[in-house]
PDB file of C-alpha atoms in Angstrom:
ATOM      1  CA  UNK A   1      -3.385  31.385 123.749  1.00 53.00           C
ATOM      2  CA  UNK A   2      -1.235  32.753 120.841  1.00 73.00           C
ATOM      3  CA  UNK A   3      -2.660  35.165 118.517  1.00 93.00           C
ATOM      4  CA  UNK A   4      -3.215  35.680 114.898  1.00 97.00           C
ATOM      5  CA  UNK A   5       1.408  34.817 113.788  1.00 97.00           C
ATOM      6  CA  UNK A   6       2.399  36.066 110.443  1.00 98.00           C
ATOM      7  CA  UNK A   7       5.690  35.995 109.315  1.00 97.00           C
ATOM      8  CA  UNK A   8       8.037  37.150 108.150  1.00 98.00           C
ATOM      9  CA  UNK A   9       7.357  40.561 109.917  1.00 97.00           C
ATOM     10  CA  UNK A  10       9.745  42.382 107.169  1.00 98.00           C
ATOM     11  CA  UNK A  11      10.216  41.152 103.584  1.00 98.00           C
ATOM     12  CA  UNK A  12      12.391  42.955 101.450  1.00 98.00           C
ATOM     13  CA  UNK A  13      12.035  41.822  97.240  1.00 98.00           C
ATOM     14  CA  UNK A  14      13.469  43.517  93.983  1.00 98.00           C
ATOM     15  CA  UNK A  15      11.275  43.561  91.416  1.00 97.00           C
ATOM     16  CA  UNK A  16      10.269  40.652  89.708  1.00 98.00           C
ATOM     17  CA  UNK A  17      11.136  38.303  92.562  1.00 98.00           C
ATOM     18  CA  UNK A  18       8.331  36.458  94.499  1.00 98.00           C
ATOM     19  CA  UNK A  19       6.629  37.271  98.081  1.00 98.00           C
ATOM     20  CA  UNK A  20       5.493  34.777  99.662  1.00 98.00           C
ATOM     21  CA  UNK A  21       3.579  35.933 102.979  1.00 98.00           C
ATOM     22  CA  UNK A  22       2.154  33.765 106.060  1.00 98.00           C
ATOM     23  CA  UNK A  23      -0.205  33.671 108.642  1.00 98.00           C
ATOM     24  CA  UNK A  24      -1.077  31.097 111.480  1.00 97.00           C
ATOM     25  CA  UNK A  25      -4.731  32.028 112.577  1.00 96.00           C
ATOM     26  CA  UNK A  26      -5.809  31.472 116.078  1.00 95.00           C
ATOM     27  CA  UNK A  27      -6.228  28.102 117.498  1.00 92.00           C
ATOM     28  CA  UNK A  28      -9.709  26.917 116.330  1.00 90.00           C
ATOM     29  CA  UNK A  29     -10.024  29.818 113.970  1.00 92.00           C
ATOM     30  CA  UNK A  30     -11.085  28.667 110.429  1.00 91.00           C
ATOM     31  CA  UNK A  31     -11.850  31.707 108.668  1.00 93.00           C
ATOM     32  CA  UNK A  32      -8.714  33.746 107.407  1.00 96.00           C
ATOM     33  CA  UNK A  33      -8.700  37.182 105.618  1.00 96.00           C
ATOM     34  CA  UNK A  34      -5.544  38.944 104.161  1.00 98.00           C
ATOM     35  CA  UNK A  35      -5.899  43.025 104.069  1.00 98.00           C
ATOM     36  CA  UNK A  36      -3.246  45.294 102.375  1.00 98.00           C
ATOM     37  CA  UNK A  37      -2.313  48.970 104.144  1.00 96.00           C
ATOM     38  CA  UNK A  38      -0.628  51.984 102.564  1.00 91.00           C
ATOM     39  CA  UNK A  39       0.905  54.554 104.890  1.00 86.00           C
ATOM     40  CA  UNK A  40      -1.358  56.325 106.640  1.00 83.00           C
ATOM     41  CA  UNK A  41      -4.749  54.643 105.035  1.00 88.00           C
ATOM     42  CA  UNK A  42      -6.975  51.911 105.997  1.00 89.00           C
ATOM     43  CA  UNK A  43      -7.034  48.499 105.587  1.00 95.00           C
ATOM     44  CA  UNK A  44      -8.386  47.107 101.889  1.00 96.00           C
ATOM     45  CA  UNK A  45      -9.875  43.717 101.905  1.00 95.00           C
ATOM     46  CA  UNK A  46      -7.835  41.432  99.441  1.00 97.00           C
ATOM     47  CA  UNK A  47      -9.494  37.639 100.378  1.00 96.00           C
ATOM     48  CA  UNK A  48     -11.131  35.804 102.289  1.00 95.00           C
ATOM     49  CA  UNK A  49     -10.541  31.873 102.668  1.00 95.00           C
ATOM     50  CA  UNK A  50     -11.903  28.844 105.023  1.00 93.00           C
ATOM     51  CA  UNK A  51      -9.750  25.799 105.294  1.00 87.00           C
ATOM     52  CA  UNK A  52      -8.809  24.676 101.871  1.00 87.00           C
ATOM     53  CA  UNK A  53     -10.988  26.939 100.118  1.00 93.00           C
ATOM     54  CA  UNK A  54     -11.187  30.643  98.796  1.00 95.00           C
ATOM     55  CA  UNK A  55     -14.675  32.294  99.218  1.00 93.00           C
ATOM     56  CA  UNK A  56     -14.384  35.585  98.479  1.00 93.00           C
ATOM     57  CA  UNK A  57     -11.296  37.199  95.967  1.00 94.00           C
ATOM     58  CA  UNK A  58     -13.162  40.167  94.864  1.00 92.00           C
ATOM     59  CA  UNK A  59     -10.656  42.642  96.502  1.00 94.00           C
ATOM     60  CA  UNK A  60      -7.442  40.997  95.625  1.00 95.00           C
ATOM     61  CA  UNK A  61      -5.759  41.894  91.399  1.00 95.00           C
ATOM     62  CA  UNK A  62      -6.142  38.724  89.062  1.00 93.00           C
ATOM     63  CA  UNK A  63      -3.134  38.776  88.133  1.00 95.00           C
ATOM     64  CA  UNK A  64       0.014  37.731  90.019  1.00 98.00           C
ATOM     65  CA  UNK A  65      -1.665  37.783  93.292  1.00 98.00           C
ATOM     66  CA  UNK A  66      -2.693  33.983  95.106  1.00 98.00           C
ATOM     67  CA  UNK A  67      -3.972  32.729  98.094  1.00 98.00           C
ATOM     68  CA  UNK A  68      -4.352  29.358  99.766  1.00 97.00           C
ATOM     69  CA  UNK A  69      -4.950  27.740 103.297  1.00 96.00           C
ATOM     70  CA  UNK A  70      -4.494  23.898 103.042  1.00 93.00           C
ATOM     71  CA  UNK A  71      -6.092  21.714 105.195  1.00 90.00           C
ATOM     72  CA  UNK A  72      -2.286  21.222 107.353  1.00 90.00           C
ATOM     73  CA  UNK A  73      -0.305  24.282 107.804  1.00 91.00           C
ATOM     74  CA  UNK A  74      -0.765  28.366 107.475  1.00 96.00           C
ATOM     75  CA  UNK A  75      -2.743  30.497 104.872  1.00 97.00           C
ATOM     76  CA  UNK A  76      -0.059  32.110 102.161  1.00 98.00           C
ATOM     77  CA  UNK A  77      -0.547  35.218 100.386  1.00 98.00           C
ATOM     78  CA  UNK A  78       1.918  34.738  96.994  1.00 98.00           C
ATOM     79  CA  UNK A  79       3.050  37.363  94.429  1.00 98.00           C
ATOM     80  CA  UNK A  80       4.400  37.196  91.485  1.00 98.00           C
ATOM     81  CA  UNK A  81       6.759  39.341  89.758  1.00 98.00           C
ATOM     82  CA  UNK A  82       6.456  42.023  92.610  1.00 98.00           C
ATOM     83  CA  UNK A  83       6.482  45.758  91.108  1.00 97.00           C
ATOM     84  CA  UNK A  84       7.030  48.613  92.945  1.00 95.00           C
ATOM     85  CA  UNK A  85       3.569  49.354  93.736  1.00 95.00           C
ATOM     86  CA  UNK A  86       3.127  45.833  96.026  1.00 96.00           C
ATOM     87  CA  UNK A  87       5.459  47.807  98.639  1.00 97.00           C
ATOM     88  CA  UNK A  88       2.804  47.958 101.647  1.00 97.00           C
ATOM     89  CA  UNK A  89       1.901  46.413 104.814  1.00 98.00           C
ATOM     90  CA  UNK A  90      -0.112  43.158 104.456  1.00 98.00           C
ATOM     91  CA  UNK A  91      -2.048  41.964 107.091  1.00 98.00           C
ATOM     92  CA  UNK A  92      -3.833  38.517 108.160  1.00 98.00           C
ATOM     93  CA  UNK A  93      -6.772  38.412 110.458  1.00 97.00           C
ATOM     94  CA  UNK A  94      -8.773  35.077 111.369  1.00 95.00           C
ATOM     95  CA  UNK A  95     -12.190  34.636 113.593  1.00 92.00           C
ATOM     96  CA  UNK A  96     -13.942  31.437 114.791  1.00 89.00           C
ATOM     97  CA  UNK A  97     -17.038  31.663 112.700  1.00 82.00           C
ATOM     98  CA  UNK A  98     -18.565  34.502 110.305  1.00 78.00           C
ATOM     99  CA  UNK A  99     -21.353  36.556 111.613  1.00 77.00           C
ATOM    100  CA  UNK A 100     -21.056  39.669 113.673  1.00 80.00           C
ATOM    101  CA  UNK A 101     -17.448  38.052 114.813  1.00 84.00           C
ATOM    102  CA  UNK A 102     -14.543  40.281 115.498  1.00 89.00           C
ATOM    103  CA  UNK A 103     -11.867  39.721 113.477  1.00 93.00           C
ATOM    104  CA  UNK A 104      -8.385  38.990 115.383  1.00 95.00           C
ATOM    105  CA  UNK A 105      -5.402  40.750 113.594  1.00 97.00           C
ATOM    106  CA  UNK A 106      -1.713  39.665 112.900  1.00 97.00           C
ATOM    107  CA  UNK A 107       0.973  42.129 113.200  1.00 97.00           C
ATOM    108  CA  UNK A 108       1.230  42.027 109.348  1.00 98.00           C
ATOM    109  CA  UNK A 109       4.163  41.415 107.118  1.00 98.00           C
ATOM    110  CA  UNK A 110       5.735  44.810 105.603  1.00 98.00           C
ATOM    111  CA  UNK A 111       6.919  44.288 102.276  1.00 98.00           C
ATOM    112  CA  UNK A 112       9.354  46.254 100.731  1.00 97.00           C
ATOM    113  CA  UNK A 113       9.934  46.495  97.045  1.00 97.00           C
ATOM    114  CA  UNK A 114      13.771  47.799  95.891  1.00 94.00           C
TER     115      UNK A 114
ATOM    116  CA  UNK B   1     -11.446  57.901  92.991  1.00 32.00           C
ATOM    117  CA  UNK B   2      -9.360  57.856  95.702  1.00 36.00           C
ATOM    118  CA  UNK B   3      -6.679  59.930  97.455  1.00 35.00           C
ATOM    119  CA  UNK B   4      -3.631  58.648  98.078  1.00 37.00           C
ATOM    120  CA  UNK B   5      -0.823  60.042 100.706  1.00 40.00           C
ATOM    121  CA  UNK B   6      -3.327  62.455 102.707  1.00 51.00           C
ATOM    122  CA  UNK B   7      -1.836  62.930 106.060  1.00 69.00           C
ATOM    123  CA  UNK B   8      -4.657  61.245 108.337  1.00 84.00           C
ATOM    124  CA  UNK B   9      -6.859  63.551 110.775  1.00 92.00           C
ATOM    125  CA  UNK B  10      -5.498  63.955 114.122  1.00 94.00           C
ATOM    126  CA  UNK B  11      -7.374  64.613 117.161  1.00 95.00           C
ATOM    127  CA  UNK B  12      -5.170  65.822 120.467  1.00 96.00           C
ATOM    128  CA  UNK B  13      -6.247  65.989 123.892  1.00 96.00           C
ATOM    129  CA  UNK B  14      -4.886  66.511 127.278  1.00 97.00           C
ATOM    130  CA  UNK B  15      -4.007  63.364 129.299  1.00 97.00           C
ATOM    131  CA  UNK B  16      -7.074  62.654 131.794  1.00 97.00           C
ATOM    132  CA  UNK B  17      -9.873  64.837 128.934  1.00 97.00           C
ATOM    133  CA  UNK B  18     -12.694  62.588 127.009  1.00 97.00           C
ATOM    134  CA  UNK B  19     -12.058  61.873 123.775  1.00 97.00           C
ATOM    135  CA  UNK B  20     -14.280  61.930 120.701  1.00 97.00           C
ATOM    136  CA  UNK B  21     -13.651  59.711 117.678  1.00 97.00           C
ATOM    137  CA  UNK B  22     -16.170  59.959 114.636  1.00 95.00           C
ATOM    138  CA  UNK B  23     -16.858  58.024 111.687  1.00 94.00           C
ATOM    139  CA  UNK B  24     -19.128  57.935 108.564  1.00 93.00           C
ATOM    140  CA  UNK B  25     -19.746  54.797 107.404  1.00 90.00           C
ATOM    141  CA  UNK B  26     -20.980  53.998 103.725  1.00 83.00           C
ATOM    142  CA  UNK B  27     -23.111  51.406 102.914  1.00 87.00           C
ATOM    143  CA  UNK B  28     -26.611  51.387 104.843  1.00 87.00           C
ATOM    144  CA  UNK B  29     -26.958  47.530 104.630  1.00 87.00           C
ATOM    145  CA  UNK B  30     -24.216  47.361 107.461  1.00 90.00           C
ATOM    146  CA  UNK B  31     -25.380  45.361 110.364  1.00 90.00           C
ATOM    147  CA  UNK B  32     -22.117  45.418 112.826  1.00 92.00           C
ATOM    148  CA  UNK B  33     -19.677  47.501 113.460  1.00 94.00           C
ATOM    149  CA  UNK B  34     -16.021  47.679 114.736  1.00 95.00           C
ATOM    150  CA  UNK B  35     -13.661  49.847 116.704  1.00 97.00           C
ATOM    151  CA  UNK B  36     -10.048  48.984 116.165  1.00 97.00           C
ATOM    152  CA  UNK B  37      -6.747  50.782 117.582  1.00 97.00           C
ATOM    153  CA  UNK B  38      -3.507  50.519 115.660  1.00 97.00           C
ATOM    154  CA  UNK B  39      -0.568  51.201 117.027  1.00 96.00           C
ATOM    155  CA  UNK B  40       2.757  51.736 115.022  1.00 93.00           C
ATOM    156  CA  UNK B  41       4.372  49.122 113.582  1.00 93.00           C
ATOM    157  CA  UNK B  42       1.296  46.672 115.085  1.00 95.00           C
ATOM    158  CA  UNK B  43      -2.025  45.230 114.016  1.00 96.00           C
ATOM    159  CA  UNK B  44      -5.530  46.513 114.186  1.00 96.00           C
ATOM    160  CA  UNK B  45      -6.535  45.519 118.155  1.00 97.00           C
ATOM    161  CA  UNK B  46      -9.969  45.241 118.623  1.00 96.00           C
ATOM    162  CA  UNK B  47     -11.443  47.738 120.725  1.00 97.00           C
ATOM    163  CA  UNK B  48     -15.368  47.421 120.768  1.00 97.00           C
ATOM    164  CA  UNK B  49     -18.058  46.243 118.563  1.00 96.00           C
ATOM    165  CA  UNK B  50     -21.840  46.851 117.787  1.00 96.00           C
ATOM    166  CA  UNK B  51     -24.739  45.589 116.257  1.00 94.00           C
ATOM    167  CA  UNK B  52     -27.263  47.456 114.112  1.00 93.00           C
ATOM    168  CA  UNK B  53     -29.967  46.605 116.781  1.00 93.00           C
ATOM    169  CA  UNK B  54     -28.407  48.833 119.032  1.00 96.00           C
ATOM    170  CA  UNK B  55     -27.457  52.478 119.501  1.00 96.00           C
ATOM    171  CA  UNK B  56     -25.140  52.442 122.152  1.00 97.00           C
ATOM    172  CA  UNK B  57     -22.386  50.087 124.004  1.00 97.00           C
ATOM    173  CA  UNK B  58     -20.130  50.759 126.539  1.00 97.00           C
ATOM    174  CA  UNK B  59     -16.498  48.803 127.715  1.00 95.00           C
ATOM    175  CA  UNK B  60     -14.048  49.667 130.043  1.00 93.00           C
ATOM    176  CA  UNK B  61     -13.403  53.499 129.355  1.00 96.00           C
ATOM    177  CA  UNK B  62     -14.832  53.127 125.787  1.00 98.00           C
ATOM    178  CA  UNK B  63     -18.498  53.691 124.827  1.00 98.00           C
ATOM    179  CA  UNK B  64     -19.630  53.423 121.498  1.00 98.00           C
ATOM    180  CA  UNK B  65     -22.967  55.346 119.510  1.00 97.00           C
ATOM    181  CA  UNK B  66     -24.286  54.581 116.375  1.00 97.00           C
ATOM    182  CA  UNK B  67     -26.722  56.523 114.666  1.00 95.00           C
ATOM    183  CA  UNK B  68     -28.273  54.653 111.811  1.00 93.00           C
ATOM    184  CA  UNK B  69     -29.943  57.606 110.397  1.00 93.00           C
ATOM    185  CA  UNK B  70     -27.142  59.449 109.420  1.00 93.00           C
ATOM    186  CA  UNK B  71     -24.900  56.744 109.298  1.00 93.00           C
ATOM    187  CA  UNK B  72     -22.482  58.109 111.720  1.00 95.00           C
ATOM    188  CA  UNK B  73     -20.285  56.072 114.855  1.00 95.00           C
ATOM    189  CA  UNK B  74     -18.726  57.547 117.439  1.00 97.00           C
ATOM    190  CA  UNK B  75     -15.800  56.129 119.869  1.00 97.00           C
ATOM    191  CA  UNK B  76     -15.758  57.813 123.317  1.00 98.00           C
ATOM    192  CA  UNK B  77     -12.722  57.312 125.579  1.00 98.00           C
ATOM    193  CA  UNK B  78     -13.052  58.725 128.829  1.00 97.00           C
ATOM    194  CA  UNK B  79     -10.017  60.161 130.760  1.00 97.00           C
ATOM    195  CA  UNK B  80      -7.686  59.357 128.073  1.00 97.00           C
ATOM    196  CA  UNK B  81      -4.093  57.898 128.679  1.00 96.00           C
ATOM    197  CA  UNK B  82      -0.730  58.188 127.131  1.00 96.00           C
ATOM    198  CA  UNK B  83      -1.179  54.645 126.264  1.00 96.00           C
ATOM    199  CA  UNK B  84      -4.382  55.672 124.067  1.00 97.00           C
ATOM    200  CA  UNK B  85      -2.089  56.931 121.715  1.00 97.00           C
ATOM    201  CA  UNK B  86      -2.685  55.229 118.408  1.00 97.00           C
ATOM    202  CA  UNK B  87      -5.139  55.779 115.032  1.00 96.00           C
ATOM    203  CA  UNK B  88      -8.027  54.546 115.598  1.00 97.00           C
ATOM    204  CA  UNK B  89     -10.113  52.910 112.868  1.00 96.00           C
ATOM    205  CA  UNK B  90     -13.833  52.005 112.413  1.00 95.00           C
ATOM    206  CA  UNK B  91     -14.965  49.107 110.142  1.00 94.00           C
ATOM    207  CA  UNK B  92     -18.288  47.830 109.150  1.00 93.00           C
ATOM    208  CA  UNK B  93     -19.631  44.435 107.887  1.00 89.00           C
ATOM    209  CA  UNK B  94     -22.566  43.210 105.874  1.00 78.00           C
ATOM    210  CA  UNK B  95     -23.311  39.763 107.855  1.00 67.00           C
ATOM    211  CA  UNK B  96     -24.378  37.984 104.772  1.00 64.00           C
ATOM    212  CA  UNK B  97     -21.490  39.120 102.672  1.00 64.00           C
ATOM    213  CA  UNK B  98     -19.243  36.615 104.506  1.00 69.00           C
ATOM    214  CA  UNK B  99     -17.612  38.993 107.230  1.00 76.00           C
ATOM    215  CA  UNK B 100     -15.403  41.112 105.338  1.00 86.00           C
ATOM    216  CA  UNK B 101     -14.868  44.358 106.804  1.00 91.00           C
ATOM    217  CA  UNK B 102     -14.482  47.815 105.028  1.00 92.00           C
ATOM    218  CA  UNK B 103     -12.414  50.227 107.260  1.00 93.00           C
ATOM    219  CA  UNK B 104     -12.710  53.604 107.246  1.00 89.00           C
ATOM    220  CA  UNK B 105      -9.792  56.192 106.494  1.00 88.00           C
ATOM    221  CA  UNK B 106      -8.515  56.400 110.448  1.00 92.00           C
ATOM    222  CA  UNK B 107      -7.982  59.156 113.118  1.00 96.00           C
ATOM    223  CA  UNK B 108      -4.750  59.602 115.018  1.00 96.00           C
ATOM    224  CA  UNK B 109      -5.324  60.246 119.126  1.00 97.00           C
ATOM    225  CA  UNK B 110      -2.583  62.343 120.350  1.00 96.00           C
ATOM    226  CA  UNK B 111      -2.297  62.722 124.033  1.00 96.00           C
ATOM    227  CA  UNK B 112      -0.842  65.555 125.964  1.00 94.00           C
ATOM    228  CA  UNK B 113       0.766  64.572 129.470  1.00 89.00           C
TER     229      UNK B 113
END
């Protein structure tokens, strides 16, 4: 039974490129939320999404940052114009159904800004 | 606001000792509660969990106290292995807020062989 996939595992961008992250939540998993971690800090919620639709964006900027999780196919964190300051490690967790759930964690996608 | 680059606590013990992990948590409408261990380079793993209706839960090795009055949550691993190496995180949820967690800053577990 696979885990929470996200790929790629290292993304390197120069500044004003794109980053586009994924994540593949557990089988039967519908609820997907995307975190962001500096070096030696906590996780920060960014979103939180259900199949095809976003339910919760308070934690992630309005601008240049996007999220989706179509009906086929895996949730993607997008952003836009990277700067410097996007250079963290982003990661993807899923569970089966909100309410006093655990939430399974990816191995995140570190993102690298040049 | 908030600090940026601190170097997170550390907490070292001798392989086969108990070890103590605390945590204040912030907001006193949490109802369940979250242990996770991250290892370098890796994701959060879930460790243990706990509701609000409770003050204490125990796994394999791991036992976990929360005291409501003060806000506070403890992680207790007993005879701690090399493997326990790792920062360990706690997290907290509002159920009605759709399952978001807020994580606390971390502490690293060190073990001595």
């Amino acid at each position: 039974n696979a885990g929470v996939m996200q790929n790629p595992r290292h993304l390197v961008r120069r500044r004003g490129q794109e980053a586009r992250l994924r994540c593949s939540p557990m089988k039967g998993h519908s609820h997907v939320y995307w975190y962001r971690q500096l070096p030696e800090e906590g996780l920060k919620f960014m979103v939180y999404l259900q199949k095809e639709n976003i339910i919760d964006e308070s934690g992630m900027p309005k601008e240049r940052f996007s999220a989706e999780f179509p009906k086929e196919g895996p949730s993607i964190l997008r952003i836009q114009q990277v700067v410097r300051g996007d250079s963290a490690a982003y990661f993807c967790a899923s569970c089966r159904r909100v309410g006093n759930q655990p939430q399974h964690f990816g191995d995140g996608t570190r993102l690298s800004i040049l | 606001g908030e600090s940026v680059g601190l170097h997170l606590p550390t907490l070292s013990v001798q392989e086969g000792d108990n070890s103590i992990i605390n945590c204040a948590y912030s907001n006193s409408a949490s109802d369940y509660f979250i242990w996770y261990k991250q290892e370098s380079g890796k994701g959060p793993q879930f460790i243990i969990d706990i509701r609000s209706n409770m003050d204490k839960r125990q796994g394999q090795r791991v036992t976990v106290l929360l005291n409501k009055t003060v806000k506070h949550l403890s992680l207790q691993i007993a005879a701690t292995q090399p493997g326990d190496s790792a920062v360990y995180f706690c997290a907290e949820n509002i159920n009605n807020a759709g399952n978001m967690l807020t994580f606390g800053g971390g502490t690293r577990l060190m073990v001595k062989p």
